[in-house]
CSV table of C-alpha atoms in Angstrom, one decimal:
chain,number,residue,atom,x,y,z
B,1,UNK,CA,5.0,-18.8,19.4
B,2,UNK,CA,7.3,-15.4,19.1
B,3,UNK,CA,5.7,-12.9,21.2
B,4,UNK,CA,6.4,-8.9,21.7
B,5,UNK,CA,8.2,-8.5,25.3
B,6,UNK,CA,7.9,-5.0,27.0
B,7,UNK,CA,9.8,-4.2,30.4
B,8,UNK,CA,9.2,-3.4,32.7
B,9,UNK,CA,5.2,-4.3,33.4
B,10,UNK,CA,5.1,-1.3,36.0
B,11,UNK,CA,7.3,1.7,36.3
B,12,UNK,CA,6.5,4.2,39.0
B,13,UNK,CA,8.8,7.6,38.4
B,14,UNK,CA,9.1,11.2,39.8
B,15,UNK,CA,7.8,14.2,37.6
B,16,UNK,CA,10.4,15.8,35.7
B,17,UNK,CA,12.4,12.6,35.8
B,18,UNK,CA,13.4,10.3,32.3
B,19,UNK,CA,12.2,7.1,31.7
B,20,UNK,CA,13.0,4.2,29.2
B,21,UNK,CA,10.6,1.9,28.4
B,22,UNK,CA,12.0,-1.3,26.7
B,23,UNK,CA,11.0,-3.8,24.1
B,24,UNK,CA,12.2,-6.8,22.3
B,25,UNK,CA,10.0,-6.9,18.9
B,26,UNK,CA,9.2,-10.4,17.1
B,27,UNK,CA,13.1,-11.1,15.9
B,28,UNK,CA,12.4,-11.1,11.6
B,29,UNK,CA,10.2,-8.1,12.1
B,30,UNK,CA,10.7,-5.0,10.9
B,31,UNK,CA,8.9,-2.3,11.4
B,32,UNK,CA,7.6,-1.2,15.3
B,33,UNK,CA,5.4,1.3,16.7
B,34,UNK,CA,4.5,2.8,20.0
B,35,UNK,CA,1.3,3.4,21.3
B,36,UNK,CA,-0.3,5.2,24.7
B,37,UNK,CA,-3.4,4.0,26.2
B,38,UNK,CA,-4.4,6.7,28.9
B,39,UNK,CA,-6.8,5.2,31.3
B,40,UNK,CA,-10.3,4.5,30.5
B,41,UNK,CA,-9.4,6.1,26.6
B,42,UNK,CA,-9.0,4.6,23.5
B,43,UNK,CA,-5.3,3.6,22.3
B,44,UNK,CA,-3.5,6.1,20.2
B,45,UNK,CA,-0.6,6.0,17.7
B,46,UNK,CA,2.6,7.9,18.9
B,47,UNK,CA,5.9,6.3,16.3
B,48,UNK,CA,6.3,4.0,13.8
B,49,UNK,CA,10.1,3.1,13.1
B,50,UNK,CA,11.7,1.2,10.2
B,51,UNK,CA,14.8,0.8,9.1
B,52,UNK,CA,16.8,2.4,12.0
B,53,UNK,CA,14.4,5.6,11.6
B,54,UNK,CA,10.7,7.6,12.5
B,55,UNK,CA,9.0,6.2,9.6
B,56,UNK,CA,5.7,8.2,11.5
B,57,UNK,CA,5.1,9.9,14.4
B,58,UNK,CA,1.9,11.6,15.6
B,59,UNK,CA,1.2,14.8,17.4
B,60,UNK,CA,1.6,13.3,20.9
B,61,UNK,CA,4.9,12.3,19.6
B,62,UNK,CA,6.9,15.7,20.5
B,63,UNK,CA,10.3,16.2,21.6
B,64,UNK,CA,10.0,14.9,24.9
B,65,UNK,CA,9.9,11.7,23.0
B,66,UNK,CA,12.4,10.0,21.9
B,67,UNK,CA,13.1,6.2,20.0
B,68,UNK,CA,16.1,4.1,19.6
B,69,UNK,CA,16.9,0.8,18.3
B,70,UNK,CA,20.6,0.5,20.6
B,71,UNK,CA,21.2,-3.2,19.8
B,72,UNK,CA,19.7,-5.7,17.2
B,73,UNK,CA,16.9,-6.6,19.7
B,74,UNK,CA,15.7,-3.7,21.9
B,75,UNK,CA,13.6,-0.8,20.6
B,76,UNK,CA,13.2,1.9,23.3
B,77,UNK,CA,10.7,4.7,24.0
B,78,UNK,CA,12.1,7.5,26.4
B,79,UNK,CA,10.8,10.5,27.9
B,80,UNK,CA,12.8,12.8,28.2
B,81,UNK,CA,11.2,14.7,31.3
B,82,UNK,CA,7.8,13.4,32.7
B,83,UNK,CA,4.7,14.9,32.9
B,84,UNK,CA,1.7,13.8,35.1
B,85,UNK,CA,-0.2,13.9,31.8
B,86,UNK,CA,2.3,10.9,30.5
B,87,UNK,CA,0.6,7.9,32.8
B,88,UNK,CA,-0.8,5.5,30.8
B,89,UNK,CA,-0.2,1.8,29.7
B,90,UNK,CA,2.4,2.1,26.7
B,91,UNK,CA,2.4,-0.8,24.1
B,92,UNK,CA,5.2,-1.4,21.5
B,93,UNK,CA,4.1,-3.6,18.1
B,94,UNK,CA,6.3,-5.0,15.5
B,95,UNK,CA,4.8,-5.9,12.5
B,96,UNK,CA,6.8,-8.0,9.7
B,97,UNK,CA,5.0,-5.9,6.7
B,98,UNK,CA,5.4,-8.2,3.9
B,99,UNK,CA,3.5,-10.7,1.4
B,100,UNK,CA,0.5,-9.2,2.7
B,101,UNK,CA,-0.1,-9.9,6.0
B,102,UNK,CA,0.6,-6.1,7.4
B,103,UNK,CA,-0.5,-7.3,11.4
B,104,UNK,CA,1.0,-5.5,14.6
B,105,UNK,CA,1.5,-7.5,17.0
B,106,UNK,CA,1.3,-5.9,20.4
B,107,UNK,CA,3.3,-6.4,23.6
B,108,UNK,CA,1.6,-6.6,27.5
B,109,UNK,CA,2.4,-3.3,28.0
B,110,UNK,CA,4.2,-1.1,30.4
B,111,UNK,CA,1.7,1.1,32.6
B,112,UNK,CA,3.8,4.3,33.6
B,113,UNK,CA,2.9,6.1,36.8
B,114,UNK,CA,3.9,10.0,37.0
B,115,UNK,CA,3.7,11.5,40.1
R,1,UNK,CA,-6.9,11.7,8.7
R,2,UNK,CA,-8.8,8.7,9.4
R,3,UNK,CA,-11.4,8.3,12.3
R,4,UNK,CA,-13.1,5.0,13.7
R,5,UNK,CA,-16.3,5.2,15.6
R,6,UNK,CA,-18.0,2.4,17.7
R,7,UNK,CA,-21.0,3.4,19.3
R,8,UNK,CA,-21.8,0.8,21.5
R,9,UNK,CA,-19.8,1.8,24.8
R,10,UNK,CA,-20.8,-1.4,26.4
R,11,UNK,CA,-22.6,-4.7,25.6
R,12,UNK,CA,-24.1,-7.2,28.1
R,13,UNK,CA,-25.1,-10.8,26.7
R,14,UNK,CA,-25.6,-14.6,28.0
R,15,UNK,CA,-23.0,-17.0,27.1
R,16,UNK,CA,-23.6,-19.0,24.1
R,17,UNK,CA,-25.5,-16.0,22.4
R,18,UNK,CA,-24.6,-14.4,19.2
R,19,UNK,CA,-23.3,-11.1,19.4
R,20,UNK,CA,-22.6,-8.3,17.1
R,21,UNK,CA,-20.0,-5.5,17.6
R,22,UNK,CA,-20.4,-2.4,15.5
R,23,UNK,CA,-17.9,0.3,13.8
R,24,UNK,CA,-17.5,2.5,11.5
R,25,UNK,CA,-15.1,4.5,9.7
R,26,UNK,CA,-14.0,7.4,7.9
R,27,UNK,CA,-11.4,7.8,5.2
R,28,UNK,CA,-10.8,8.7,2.0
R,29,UNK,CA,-8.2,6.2,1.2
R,30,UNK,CA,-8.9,3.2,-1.1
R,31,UNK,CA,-6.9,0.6,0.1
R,32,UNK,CA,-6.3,0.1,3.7
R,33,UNK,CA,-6.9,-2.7,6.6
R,34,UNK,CA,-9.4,-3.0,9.1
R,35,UNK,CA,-8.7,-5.2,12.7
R,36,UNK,CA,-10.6,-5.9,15.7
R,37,UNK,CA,-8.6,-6.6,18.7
R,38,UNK,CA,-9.7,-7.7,22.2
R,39,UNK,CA,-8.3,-6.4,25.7
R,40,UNK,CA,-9.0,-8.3,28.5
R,41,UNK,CA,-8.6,-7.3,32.0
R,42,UNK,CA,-4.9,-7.9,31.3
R,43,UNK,CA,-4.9,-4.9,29.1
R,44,UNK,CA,-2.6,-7.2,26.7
R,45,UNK,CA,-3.6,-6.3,22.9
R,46,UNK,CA,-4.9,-9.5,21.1
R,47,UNK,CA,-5.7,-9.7,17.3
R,48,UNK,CA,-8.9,-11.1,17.1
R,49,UNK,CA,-9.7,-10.9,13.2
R,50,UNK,CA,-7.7,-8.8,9.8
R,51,UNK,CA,-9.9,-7.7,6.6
R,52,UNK,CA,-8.0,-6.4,3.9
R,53,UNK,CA,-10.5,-3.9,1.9
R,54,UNK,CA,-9.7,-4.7,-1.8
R,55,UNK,CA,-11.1,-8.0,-0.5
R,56,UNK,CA,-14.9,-8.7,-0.9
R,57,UNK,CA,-15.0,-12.0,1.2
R,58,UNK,CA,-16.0,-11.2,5.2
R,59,UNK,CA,-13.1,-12.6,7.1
R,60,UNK,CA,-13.7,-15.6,9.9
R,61,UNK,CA,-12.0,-16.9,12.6
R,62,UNK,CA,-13.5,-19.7,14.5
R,63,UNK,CA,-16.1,-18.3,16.4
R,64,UNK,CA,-15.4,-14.8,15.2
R,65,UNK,CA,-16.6,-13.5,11.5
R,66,UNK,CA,-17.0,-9.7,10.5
R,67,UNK,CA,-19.5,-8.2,8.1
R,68,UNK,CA,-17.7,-5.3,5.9
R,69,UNK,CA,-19.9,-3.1,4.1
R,70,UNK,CA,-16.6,-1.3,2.1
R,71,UNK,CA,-19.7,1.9,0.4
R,72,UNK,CA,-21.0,2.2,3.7
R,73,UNK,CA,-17.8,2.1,5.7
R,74,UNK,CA,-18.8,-0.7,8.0
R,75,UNK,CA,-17.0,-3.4,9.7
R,76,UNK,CA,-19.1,-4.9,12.3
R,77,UNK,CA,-17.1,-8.0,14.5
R,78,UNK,CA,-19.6,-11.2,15.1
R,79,UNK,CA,-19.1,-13.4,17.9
R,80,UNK,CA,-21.5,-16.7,17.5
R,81,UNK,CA,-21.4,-19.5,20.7
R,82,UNK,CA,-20.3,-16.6,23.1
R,83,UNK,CA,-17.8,-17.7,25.9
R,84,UNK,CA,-17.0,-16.1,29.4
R,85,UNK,CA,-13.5,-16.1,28.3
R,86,UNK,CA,-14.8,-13.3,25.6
R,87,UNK,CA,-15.1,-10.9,28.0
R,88,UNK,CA,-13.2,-7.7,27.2
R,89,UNK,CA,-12.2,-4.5,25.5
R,90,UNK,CA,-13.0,-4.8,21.9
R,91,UNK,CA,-11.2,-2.2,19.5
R,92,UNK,CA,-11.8,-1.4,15.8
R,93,UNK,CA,-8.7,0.0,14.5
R,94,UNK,CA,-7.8,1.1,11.1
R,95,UNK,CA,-4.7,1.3,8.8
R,96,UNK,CA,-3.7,2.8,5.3
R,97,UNK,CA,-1.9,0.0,2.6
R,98,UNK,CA,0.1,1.8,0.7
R,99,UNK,CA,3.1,3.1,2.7
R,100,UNK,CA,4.4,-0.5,3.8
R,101,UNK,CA,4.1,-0.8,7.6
R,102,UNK,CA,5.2,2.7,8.1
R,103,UNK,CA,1.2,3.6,9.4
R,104,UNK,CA,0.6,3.5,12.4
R,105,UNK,CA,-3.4,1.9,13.6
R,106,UNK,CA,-6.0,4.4,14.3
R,107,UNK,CA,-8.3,3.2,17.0
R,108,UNK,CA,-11.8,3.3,18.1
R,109,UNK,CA,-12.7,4.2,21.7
R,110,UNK,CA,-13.8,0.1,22.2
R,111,UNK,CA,-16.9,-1.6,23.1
R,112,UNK,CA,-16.9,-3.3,26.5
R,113,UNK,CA,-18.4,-6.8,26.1
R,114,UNK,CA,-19.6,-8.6,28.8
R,115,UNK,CA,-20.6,-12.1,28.9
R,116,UNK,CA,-22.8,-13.5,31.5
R,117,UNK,CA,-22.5,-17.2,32.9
């Protein structure tokens, strides 16, 4: 069955330093979202992105964020320059969004370590 | 802006019981979706059951069946034979219909569910 894949499952990185998270949706999807789940907190909505754009972003999603679709597969979440506040597990979702059926479908996750 | 309450932190029952998971929400919208998903210890996010609102009929899957009360804003998640692999994180999360997929989910804070051999 066609599955969400996120890499990497762990990444540990430096304050102040950049980090791409990767993910390869469900291949005839076509919209996908990023969400941060902060330790022991519920999971909240950052983008949404259809169509080679932000279809949605939330107030987390400032411009320290940043999303990109690079190839036909990969859709990417950077940060730009990390805060201790950004650990957390991230999940990307693609969703096909058609004939009804409107489910996300979530990756692992990638948990993020700032220190 | 939509919000999605569960009040039940953490539950605790013997497998093969009946459980019920509870949630409510708040939104003006008409036409939207309501989910449960399940985290186990894996933290990996696992769609457990979809109810569309326009639709009257309670959703089932299996084991799992909700009870959506659309007036009072109600969506309560049903697990009947309960099995120790039903152990997790179990989220309510909402979403609006009518801009495509372009919404994102809006979560509750989860229920823990714990079920004991």
């Amino acid at each position: 069955e066609p599955e969400v894949t996120q890499t990497p499952s762990h990444q540990v990185t430096q304050m102040g330093q950049e980090v791409i998270l990767r993910c390869v949706p469900i291949s005839n999807h076509l919209y996908f979202y990023w969400y941060r789940q902060i330790l022991g907190q519920k999971v909240e909505f950052l983008v949404s992105f259809y169509n080679n754009e932000i279809s949605e972003k939330s107030e987390i999603f400032d411009d320290q964020f940043s999303v990109e679709r690079p190839d036909g597969s990969n859709f990417t979440l950077k940060i730009r320059s990390t805060k201790l506040e950004d650990s957390a597990m991230y999940f990307c979702a693609s969703n096909l969004a058609g004939g009804g059926k409107n489910i996300q479908y979530f990756g692992a996750g990638t948990r993020l370590s700032v220190l | 802006a939509q919000t999605v309450t569960q009040s039940q932190p953490e539950m605790s029952v013997q497998e093969a019981e009946t459980v019920t998971l509870s949630c409510t929400y708040d939104t003006s919208e008409n036409n939207y979706y309501l989910f449960w998903y399940k985290q186990p210890p894996s933290r990996q996010m696992i769609l457990v059951i979809r109810q569309e609102a326009y639709k009257q009929q309670n959703a089932t899957e299996n084991r799992f069946s909700v009870n959506f009360q659309k007036a009072a804003k109600s969506f309560s998640l049903k697990i009947s034979d309960s099995q120790l692999g039903d152990t997790a994180m179990y989220f309510c999360a909402f979403m609006k219909h009518d801009r495509g997929g372009a919404d994102g989910l809006t979560f509750g804070k989860g229920t823990h569910l714990i079920i004991q051999p």
